[in-house]
PDB file of C-alpha atoms in Angstrom:
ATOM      1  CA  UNK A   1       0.000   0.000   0.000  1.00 88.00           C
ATOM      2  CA  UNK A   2       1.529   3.391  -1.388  1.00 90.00           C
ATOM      3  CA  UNK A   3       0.464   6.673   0.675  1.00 90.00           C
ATOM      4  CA  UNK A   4       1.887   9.990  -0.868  1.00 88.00           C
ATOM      5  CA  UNK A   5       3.073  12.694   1.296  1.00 83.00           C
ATOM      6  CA  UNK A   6       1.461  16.304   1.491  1.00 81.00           C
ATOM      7  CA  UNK A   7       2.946  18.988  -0.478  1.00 76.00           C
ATOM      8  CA  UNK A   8       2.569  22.740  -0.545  1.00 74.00           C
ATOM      9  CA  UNK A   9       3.160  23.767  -3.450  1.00 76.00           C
ATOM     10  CA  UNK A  10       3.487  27.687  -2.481  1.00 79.00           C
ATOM     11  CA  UNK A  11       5.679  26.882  -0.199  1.00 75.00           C
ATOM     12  CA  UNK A  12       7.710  24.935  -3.169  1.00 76.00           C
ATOM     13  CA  UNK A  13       7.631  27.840  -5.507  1.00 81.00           C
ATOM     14  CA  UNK A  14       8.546  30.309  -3.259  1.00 83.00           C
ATOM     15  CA  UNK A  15      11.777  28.476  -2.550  1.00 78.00           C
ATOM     16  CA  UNK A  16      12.525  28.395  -6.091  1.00 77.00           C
ATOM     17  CA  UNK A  17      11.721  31.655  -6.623  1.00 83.00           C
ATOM     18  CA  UNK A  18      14.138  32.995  -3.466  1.00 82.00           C
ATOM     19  CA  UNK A  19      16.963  30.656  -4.961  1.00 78.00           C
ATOM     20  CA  UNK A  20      16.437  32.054  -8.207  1.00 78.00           C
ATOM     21  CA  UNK A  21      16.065  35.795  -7.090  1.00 82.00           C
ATOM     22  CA  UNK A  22      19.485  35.264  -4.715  1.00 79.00           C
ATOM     23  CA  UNK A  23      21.033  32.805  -6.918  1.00 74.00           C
ATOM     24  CA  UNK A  24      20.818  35.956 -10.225  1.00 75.00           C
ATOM     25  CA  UNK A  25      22.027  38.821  -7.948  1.00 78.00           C
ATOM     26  CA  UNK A  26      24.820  36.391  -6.815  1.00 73.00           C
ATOM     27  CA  UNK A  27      25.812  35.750 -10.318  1.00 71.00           C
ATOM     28  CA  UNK A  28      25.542  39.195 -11.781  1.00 73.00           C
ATOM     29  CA  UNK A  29      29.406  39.815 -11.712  1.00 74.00           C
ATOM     30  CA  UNK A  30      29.960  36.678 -13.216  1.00 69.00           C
ATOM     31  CA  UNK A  31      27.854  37.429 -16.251  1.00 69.00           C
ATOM     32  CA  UNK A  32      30.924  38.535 -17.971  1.00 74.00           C
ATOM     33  CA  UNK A  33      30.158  35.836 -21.642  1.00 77.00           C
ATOM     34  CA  UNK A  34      27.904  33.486 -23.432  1.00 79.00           C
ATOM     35  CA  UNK A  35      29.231  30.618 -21.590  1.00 80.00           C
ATOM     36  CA  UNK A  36      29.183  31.859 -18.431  1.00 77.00           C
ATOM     37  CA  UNK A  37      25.515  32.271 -18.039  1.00 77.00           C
ATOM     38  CA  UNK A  38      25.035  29.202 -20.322  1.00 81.00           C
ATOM     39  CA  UNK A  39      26.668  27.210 -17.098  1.00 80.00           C
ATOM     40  CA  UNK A  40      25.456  29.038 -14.545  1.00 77.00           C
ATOM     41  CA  UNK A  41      21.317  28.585 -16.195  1.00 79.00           C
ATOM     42  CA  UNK A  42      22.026  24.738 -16.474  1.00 84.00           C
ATOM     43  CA  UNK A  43      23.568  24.754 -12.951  1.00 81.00           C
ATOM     44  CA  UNK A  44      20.500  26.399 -11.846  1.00 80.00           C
ATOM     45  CA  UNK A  45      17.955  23.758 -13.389  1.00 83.00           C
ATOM     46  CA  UNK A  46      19.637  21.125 -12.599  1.00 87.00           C
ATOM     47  CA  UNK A  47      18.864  22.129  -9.044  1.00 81.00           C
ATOM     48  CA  UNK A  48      15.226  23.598  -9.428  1.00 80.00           C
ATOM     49  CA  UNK A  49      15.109  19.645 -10.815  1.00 84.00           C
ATOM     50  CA  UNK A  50      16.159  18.034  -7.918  1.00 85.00           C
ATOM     51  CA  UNK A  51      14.345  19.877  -5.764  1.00 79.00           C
ATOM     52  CA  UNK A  52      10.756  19.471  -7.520  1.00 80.00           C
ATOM     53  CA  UNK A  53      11.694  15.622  -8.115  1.00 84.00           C
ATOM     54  CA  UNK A  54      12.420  15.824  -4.054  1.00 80.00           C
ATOM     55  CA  UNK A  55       8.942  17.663  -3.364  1.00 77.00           C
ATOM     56  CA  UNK A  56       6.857  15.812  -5.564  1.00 80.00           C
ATOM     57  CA  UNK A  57       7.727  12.305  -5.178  1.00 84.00           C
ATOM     58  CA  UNK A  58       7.443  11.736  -1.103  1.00 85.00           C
ATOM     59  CA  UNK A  59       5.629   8.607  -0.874  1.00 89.00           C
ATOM     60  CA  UNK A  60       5.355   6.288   2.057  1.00 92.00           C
ATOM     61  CA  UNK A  61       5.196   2.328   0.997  1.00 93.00           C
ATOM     62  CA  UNK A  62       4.051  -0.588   3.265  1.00 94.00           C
ATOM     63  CA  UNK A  63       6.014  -3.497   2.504  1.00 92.00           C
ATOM     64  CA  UNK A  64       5.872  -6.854   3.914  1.00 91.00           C
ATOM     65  CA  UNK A  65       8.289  -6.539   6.723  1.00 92.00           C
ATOM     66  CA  UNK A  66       9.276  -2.846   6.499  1.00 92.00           C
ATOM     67  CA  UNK A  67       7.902   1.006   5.484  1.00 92.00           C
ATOM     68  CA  UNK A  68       9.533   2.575   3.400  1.00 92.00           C
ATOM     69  CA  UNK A  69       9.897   6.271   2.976  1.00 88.00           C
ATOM     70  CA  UNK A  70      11.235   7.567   0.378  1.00 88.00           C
ATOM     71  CA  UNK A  71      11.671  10.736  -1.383  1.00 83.00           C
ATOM     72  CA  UNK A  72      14.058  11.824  -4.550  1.00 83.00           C
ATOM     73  CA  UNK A  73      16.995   9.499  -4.175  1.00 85.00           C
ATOM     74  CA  UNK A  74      16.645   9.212  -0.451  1.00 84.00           C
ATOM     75  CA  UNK A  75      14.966   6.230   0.951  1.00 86.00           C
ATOM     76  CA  UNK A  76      14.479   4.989   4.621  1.00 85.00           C
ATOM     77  CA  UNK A  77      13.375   1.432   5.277  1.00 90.00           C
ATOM     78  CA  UNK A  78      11.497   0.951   8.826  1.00 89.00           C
ATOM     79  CA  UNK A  79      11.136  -2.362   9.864  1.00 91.00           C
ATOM     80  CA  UNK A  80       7.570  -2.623  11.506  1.00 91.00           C
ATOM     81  CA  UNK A  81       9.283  -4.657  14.859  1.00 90.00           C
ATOM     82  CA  UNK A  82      11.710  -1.977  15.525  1.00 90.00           C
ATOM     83  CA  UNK A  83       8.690   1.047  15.510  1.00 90.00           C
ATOM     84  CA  UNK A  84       7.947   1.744  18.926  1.00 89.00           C
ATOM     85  CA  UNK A  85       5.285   4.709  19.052  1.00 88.00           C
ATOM     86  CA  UNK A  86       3.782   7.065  16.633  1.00 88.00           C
ATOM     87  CA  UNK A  87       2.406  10.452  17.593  1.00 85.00           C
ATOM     88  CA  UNK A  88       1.243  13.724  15.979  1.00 85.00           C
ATOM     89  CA  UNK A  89       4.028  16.283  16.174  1.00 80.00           C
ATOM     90  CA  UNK A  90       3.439  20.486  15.627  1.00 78.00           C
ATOM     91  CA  UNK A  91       7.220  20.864  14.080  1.00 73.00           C
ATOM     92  CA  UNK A  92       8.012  22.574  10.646  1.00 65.00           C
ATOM     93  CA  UNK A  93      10.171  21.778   8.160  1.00 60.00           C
ATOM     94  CA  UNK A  94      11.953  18.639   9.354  1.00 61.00           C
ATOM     95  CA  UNK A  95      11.809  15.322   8.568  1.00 62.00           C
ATOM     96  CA  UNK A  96      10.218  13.598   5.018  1.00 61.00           C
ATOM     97  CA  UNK A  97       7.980  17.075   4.630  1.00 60.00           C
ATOM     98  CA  UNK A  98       7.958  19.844   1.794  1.00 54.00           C
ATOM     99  CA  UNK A  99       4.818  21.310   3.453  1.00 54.00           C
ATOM    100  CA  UNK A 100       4.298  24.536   6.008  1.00 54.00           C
ATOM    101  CA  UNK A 101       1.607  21.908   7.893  1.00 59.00           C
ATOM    102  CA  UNK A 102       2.347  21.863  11.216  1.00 63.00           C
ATOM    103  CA  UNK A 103       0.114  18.833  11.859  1.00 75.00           C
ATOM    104  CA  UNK A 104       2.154  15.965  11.119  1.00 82.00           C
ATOM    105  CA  UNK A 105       2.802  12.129  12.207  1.00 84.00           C
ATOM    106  CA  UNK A 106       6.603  11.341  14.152  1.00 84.00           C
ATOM    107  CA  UNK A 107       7.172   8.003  14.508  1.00 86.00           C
ATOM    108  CA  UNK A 108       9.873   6.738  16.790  1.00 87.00           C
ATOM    109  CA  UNK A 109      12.001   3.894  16.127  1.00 86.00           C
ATOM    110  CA  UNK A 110      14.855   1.735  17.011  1.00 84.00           C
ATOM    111  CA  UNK A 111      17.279   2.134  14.303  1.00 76.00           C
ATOM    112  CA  UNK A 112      16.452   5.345  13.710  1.00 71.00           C
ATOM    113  CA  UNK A 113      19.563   7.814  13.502  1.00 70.00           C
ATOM    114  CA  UNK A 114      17.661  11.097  15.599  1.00 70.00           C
ATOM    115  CA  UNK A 115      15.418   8.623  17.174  1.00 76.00           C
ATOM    116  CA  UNK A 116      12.086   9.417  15.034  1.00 80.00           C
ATOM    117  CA  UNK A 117      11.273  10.754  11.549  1.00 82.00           C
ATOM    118  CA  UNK A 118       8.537  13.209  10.597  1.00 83.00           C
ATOM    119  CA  UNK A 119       6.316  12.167   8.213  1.00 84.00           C
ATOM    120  CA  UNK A 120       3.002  14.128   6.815  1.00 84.00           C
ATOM    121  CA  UNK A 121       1.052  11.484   4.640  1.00 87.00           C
ATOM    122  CA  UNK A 122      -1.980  12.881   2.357  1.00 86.00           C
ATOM    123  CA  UNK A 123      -4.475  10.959   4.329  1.00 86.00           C
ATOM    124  CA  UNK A 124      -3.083  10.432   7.792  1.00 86.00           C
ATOM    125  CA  UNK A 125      -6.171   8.119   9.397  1.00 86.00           C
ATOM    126  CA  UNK A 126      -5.865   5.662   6.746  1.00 91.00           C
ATOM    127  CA  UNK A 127      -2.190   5.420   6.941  1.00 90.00           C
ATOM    128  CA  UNK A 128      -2.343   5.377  11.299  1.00 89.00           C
ATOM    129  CA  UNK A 129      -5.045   2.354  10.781  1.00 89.00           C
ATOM    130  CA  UNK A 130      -2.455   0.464   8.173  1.00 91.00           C
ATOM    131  CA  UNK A 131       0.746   1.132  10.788  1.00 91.00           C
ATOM    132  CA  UNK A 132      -1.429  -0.396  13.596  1.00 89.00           C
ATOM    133  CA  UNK A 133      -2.770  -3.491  11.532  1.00 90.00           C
ATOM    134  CA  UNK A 134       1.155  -4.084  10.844  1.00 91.00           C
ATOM    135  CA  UNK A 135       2.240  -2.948  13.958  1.00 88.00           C
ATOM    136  CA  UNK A 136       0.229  -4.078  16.922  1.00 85.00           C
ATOM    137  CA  UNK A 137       2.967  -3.375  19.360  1.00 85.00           C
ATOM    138  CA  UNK A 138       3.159   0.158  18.707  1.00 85.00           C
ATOM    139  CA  UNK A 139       1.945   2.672  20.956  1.00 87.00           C
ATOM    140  CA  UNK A 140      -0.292   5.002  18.358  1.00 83.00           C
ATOM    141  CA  UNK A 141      -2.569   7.280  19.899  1.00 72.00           C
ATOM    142  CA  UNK A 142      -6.580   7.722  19.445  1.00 63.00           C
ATOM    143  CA  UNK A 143      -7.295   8.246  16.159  1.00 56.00           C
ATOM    144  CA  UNK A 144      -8.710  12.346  16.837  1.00 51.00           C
ATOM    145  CA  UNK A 145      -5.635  13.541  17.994  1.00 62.00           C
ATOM    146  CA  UNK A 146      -4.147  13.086  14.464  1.00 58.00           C
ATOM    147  CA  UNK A 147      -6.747  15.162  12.413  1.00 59.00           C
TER     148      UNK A 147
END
């Protein structure tokens, strides 16, 4: 079962239009040929790529003996044993999250390099009532303090 992740897509834009604003006055002095700005534009996509391919492709798989999170070329695997609570977290901007929600999921685990991971799935009820089906040992909270 594949759940995608919440994006904002303001908040996306903006940040390529701030690198893009910062990133031209930077490069003003070096505008000095053809080339130069011929590098510097491909430099600059290349990046506003990456970036989008990051934002848009956050997804949250339940395999059979791990979830996986993954986004861009980044990928966590979670193995359901070693998941020891999940709970809603007010944070911004950390974690598996291109979004300015600050009603998110954190879900602690063993192996886990900070301890947890943030995660903000599309439809967060659904994906709490899949992590408990494959997880019964997990401490989750009632389902309203999620929404």
């Amino acid at each position: 079962m594949v759940f995608h992740a919440k994006t904002n897509t303001v908040l996306v834009l903006t940040i390529f239009l701030l690198v893009f604003v910062f990133g031209t006055i930077a490069w003003l002095p070096f505008f000095t040929s053809f080339l130069t700005i011929i590098i510097m534009s491909t430099v600059f996509i290349i990046s506003a790529v990456f970036i989008g391919w990051y934002a848009t492709s956050i997804q949250f798989v339940f395999c059979e003996n791990h979830l996986l999170v993954k986004g861009g070329p980044f990928k966590s695997k979670i193995p359901y044993q070693s998941i020891t609570s999940v709970s809603p977290t007010t944070e911004k901007f950390t974690g598996y999250l291109i979004s300015s929600s600050d009603k998110g999921l954190e879900i602690f685990y063993k192996s886990a390099t900070h301890g947890s991971i943030k995660i903000l799935p599309k439809d967060k009820i659904k994906f709490i009532l899949e992590l408990k089906k494959r997880c019964p040992n997990a401490q989750i909270m009632q389902n309203e303090r999620f929404e």
